Coordinates of C-alpha atoms in Angstrom, one line a residue:
Chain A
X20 CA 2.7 285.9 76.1
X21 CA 5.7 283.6 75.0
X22 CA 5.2 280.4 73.7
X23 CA 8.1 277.5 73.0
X24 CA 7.9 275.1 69.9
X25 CA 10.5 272.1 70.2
X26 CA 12.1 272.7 67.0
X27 CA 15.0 270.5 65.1
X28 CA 16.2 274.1 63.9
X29 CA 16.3 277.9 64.0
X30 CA 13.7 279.6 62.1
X31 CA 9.6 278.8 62.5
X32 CA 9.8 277.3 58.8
X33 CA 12.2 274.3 60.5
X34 CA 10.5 270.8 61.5
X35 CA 8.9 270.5 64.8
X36 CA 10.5 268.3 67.2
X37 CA 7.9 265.6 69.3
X38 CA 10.5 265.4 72.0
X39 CA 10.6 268.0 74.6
X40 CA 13.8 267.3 76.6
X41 CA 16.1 266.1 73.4
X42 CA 15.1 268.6 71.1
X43 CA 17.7 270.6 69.4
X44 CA 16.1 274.1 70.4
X45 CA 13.2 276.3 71.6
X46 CA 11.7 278.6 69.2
X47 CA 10.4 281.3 71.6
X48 CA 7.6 283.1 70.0
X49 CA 6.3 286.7 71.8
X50 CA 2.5 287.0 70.5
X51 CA 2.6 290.9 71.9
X52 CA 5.5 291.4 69.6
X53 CA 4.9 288.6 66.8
X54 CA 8.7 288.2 66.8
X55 CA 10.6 284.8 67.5
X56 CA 14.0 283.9 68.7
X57 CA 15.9 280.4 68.6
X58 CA 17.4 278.9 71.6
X59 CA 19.5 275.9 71.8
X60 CA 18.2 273.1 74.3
X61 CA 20.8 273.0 76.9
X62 CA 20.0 269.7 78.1
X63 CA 20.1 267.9 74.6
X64 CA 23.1 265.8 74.9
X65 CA 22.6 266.1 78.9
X66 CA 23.4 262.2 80.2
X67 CA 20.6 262.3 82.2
X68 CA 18.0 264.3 83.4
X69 CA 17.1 266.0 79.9
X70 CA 13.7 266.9 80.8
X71 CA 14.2 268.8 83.8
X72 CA 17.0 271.2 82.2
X73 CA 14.7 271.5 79.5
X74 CA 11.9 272.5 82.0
X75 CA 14.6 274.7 83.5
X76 CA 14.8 276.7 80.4
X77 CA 11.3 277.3 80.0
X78 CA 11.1 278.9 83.4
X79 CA 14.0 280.8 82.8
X80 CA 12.9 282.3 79.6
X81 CA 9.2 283.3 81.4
X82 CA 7.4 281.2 78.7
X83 CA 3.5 280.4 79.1
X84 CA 3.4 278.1 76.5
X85 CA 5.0 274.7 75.2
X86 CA 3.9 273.2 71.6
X87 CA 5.9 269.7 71.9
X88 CA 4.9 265.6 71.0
X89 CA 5.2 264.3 74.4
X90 CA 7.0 264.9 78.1
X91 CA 8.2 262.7 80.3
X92 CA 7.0 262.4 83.9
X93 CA 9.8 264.6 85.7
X94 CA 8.8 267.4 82.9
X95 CA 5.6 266.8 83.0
X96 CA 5.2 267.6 86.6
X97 CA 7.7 271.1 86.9
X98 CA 5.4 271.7 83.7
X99 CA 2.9 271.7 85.6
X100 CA 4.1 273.3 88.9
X101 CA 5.8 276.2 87.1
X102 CA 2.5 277.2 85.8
X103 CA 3.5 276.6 82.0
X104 CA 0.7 275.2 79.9
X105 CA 1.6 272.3 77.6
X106 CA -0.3 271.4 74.2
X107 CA 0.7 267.9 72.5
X108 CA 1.7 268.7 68.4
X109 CA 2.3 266.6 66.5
X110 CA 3.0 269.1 62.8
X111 CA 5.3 268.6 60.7
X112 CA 7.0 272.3 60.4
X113 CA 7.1 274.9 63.6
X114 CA 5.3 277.3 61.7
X115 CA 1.7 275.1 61.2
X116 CA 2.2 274.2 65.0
X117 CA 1.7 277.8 65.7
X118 CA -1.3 278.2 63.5
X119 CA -2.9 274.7 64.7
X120 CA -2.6 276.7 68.6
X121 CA -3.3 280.0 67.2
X122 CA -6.7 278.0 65.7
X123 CA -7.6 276.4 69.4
X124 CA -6.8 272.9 67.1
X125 CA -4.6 271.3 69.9
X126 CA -4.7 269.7 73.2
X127 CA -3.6 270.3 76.2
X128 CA -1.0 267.9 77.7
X129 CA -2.7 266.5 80.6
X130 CA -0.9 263.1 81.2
X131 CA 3.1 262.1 81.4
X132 CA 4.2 260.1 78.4
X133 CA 7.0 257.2 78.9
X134 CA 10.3 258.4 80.1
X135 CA 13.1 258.1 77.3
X136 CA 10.9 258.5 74.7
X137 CA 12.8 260.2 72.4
X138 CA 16.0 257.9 72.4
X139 CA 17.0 255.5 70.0
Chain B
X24 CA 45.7 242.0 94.2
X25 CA 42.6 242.4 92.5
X26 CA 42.1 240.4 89.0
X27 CA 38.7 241.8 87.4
X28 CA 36.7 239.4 85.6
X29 CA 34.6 241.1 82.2
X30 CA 33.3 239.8 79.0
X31 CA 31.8 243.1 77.4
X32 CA 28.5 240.8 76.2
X33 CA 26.5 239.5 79.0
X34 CA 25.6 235.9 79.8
X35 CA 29.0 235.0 78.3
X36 CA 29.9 233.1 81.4
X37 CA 31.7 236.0 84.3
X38 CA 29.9 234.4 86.9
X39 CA 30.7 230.9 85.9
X40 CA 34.4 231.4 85.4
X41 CA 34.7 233.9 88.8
X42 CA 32.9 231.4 91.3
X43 CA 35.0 228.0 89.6
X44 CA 38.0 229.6 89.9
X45 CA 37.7 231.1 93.3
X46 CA 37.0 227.6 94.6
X47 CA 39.7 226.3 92.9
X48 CA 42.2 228.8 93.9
X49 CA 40.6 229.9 97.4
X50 CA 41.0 233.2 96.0
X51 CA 38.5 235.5 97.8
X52 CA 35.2 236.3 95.0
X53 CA 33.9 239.9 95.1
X54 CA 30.8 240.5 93.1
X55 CA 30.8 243.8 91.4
X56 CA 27.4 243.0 89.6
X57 CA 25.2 245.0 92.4
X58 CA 22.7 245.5 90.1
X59 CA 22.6 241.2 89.7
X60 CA 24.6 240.1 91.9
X61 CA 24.3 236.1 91.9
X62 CA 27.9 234.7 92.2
X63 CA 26.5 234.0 96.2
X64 CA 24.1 231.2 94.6
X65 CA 27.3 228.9 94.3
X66 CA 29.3 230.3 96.4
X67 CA 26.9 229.3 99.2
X68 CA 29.0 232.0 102.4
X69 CA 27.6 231.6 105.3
X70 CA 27.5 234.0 108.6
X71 CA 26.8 237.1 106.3
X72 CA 27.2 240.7 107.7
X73 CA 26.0 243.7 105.8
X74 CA 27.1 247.5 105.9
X75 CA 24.5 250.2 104.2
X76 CA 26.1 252.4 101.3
X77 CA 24.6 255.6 101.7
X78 CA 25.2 258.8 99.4
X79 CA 25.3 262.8 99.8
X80 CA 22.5 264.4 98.8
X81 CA 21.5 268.5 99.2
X82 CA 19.0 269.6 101.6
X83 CA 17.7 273.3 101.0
X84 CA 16.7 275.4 103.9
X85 CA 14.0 277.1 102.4
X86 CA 14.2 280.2 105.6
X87 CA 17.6 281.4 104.0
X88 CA 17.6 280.1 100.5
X89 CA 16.7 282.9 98.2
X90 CA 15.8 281.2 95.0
X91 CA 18.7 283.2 92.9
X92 CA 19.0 279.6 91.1
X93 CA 23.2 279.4 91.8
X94 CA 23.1 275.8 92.8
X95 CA 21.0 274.8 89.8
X96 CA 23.3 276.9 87.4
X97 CA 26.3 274.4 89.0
X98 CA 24.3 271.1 89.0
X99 CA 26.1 269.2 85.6
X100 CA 23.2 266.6 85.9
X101 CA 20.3 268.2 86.4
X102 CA 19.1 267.5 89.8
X103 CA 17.6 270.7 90.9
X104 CA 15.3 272.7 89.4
X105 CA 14.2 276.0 90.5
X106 CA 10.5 276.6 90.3
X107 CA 10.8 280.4 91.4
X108 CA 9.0 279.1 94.3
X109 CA 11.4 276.7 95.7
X110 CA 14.3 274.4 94.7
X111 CA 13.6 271.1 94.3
X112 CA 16.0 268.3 94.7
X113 CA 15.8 265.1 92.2
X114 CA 17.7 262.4 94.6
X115 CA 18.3 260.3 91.8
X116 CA 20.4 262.5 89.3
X117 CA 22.9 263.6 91.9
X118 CA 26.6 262.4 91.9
X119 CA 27.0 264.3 95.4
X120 CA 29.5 266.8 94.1
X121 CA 28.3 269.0 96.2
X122 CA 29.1 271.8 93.6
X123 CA 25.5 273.3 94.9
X124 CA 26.7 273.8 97.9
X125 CA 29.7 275.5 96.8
X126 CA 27.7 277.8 94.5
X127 CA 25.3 279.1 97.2
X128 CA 26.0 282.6 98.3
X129 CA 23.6 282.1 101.6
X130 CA 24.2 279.0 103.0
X131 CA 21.0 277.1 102.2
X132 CA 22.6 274.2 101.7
X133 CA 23.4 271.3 103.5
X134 CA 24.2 267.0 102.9
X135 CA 22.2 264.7 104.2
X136 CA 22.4 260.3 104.0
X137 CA 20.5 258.6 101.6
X138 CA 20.9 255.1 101.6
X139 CA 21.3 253.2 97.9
X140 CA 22.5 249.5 98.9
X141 CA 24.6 247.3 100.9
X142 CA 27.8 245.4 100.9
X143 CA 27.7 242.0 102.3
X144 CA 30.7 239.7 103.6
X145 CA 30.5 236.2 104.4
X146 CA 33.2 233.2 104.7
X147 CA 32.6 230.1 102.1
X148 CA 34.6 227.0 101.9
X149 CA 37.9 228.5 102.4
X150 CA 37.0 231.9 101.0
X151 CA 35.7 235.2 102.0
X152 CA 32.9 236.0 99.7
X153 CA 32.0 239.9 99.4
X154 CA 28.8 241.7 97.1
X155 CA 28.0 244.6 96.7
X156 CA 23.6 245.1 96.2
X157 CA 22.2 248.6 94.6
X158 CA 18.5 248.9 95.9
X159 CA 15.7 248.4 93.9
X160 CA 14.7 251.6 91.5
X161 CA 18.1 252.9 92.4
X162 CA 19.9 254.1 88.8
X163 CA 23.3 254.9 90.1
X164 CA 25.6 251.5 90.9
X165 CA 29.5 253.3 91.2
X166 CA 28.7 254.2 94.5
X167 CA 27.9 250.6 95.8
X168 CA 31.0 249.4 93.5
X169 CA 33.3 252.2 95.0
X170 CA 32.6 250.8 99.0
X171 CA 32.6 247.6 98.3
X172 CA 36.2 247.6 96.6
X173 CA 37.8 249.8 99.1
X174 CA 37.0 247.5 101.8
X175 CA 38.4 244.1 100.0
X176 CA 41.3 242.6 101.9
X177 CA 44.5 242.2 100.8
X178 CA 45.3 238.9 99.3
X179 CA 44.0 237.2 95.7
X180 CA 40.9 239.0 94.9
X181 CA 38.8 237.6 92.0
X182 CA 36.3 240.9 91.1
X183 CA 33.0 239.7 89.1
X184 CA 32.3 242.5 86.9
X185 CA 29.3 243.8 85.4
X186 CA 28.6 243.2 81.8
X187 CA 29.3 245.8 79.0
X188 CA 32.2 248.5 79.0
X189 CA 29.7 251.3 80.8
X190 CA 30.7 253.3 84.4
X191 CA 29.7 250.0 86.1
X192 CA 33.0 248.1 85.0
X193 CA 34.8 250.7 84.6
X194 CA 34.6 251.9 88.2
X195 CA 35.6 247.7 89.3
X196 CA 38.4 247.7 86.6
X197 CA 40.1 250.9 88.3
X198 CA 40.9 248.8 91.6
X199 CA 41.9 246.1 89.5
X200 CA 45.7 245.3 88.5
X201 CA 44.5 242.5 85.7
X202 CA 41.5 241.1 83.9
X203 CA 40.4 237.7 82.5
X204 CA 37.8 238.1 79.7
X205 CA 35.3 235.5 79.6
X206 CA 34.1 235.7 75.8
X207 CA 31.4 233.0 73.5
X208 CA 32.1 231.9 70.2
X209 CA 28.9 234.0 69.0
X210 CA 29.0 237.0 67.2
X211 CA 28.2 239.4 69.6
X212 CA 30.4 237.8 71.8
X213 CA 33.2 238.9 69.6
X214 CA 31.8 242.1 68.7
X215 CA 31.7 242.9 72.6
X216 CA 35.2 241.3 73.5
X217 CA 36.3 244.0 70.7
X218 CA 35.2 247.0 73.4
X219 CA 36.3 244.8 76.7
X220 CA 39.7 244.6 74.7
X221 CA 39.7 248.0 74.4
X222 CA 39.0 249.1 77.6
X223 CA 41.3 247.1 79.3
X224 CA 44.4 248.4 77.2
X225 CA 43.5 251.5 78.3
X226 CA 44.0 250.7 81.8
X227 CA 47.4 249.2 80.9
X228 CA 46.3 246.1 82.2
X229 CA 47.7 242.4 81.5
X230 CA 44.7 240.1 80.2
X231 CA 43.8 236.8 79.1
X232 CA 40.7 235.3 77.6
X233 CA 38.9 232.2 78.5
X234 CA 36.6 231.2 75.6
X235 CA 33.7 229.6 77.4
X236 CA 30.6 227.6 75.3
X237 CA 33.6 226.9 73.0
X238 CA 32.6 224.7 70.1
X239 CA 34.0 224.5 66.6
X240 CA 32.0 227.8 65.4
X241 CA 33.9 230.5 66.8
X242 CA 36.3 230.2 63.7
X243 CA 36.4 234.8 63.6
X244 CA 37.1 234.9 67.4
X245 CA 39.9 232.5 67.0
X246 CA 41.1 234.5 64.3
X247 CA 41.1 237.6 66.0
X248 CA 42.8 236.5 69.1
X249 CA 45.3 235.4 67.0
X250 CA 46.1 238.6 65.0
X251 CA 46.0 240.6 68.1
X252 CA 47.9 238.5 69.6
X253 CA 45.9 237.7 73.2
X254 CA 46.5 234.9 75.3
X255 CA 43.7 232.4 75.5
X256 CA 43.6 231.4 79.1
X257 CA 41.6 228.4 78.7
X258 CA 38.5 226.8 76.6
X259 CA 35.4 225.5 78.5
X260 CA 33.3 223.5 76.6
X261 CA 29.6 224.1 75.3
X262 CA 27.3 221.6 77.1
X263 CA 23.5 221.4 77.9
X264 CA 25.2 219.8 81.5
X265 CA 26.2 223.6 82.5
X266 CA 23.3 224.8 81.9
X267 CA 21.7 222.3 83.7
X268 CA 24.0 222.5 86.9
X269 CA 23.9 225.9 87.1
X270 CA 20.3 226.4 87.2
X271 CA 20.6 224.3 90.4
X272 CA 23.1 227.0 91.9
X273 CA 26.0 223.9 91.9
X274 CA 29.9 224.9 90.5
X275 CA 31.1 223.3 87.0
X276 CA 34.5 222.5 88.6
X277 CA 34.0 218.6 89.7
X278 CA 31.8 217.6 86.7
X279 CA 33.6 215.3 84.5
X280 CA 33.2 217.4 81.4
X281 CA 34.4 220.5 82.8
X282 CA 37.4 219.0 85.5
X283 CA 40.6 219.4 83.3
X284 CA 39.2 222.9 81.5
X285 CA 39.1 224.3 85.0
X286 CA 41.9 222.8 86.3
X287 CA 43.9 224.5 83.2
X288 CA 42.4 227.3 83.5
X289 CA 43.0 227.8 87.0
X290 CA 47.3 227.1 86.8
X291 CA 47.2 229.4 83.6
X292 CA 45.3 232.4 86.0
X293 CA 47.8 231.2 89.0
X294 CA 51.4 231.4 86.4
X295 CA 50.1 234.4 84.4
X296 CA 48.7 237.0 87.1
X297 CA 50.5 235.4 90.3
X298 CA 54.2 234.5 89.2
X299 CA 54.8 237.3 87.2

């Protein structure tokens, strides 16, 4: 099974990133494997629409899983209709997002946050 | 020929200076502000007619489309998203470049209408008025801006911009062939005359600035005009009585206070953008 973490950098000891569609990039964890690779969020500096390239990407890759803060209503909803399961995170490094999941410690996603969350 | 009214700051006075001077001059007013259009309020045009602005957006055929996620590859703004299952189409977020369509290898694609708006026309006292209005929960104004200025007649042309430096007055200042920056002795008024400045250079265009709510404070924008060296079209004085009037939907350009500023004003606009 692959599951994302929105990440503000490469390896699982970088900080987590709350926001889904602006992150910087996708750690992509394969429990079969325990191995990880980095992928850069395509839709980061996207001028709109962030959330659904972002979605796009998780498709794409065939992940299950997506450790993030909170998603917006267009990503909650392909979320949700690509069959992806969302958990809301809210750890400080990618690494202890991972072991909250891997414990059962977080929750499942189950309502849109506010669009544009993430901007300043 | 088209002379685009901006400020860069909102509530600086566009709409004030646009609507007084196109009574004054019988120039024809075009408001540019779809998303608040309001110059009509004064204007007062009567026998209106209205046109829809529609926009291109992609329909998939889902019988020939085989989900090989082309047309989302090709889409710079993220308006289709390809669920494995089907495409779907986010109305919304597409500029109608139609680059989908030009991506798909089995001709799943096709355009149909969606209206955002209309444009409205109407004849006020010795004026045509024209507006352009973007629907409500629509995000995309160029569209609306883009009609409406391709169908102004020939002749004086007063545009009433919308604020800030964004796509919105960008997309009114390319019709445009000069500008008259309405600016307020505040800060921010000076901080966005800075970018209005800025974008109208780029464009080439001959400008002038009317300071409007000018009172004795706006000692910096004074100075800057002055190193810069910008003409100052006209000063229209800071009064509780404009405020007043103008909440009522009446024009500024018969009150007492506010005759000989807009009388200026008007033969500076007429020798600067018309005799030269």
């Amino acid at each position: 099974m692959k599951i994302a973490i929105t990440s503000t950098g490469k390896e699982l000891t970088a900080g987590h990133d709350p926001r889904f569609g602006r992150c910087a990039y996708f750690l992509i964890y394969d429990t079969e494997e325990d191995t990880y690779k980095a992928v850069e969020n395509k839709g980061q500096l996207a001028g709109g629409g962030a959330g659904i390239g972002a979605a796009q990407q998780m498709t794409d890759e065939g992940v299950q899983v997506v450790l993030t803060g909170n998603l917006g209503p267009n990503a909650y909803n392909l979320i949700k209709a690509s069959g992806i399961k969302a958990y809301q995170c809210k750890a400080v490094s990618c690494q202890e997002a991972l072991a909250l999941y891997k414990a059962g410690k977080l929750l499942e996603i189950s309502q849109a946050g506010p669009s544009h969350a993430g901007m300043s | 020929m088209n002379i685009a009214v901006l400020s860069g700051k909102g509530g600086t006075g566009k709409t004030t200076v646009a609507v007084n001077l196109a009574a004054i001059l019988k120039a024809n007013y075009v408001d540019c502000d779809v998303e608040e259009p309001n110059g009509f309020i004064f204007l007062k045009p009567r026998n209106i007619r209205s046109q829809d602005v529609k926009v291109l957006n992609p329909v998939i055929d889902k019988a020939k489309c085989t989900l090989c996620g082309e047309c989302v590859k090709a889409c710079q703004f993220n308006a289709l998203f390809n669920t494995k299952k089907e495409i779907l189409v986010f109305e919304k977020l597409c500029h109608s470049c139609e680059a989908c369509r030009i991506a798909c290898g089995s001709g799943a694609l096709s355009f149909q209408e969606r209206k955002i708006g209309v444009i409205e026309e109407g004849e006020g006292d010795g004026l045509k008025c024209y507006r352009g209005i973007l629907d409500i929960g629509e995000p995309m104004a160029v569209p609306v801006i883009r009609q409406l200025l391709k169908n102004v007649p020939e002749g004086f042309n007063l545009l009433d911009c919308s604020p800030g430096t964004s796509c919105n007055a960008v997309s009114s200042l390319r019709y445009a062939q000069g500008a008259i920056l309405v600016t307020e002795p505040s800060a921010f008024g000076l901080h966005d005359l800075k970018m209005a400045v800025k974008l109208v250079r780029e464009f080439s265009l001959p400008f002038g600035v009317v300071i409007n709510k000018w009172d004795e404070s706006g000692y910096l924008l004074e100075v800057y005009l002055w190193q810069e060296n910008i003409k100052v079209l006209g000063r229209l004085p800071q009064a509780r009585k404009a405020a007043e009037e103008y909440s009522k939907g009446r024009l500024l350009k018969d009150l007492p206070l506010y005759q000989a500023g807009f009388t200026a004003l008007a033969e500076e606009v007429k020798e600067v953008f018309l005799c030269s």
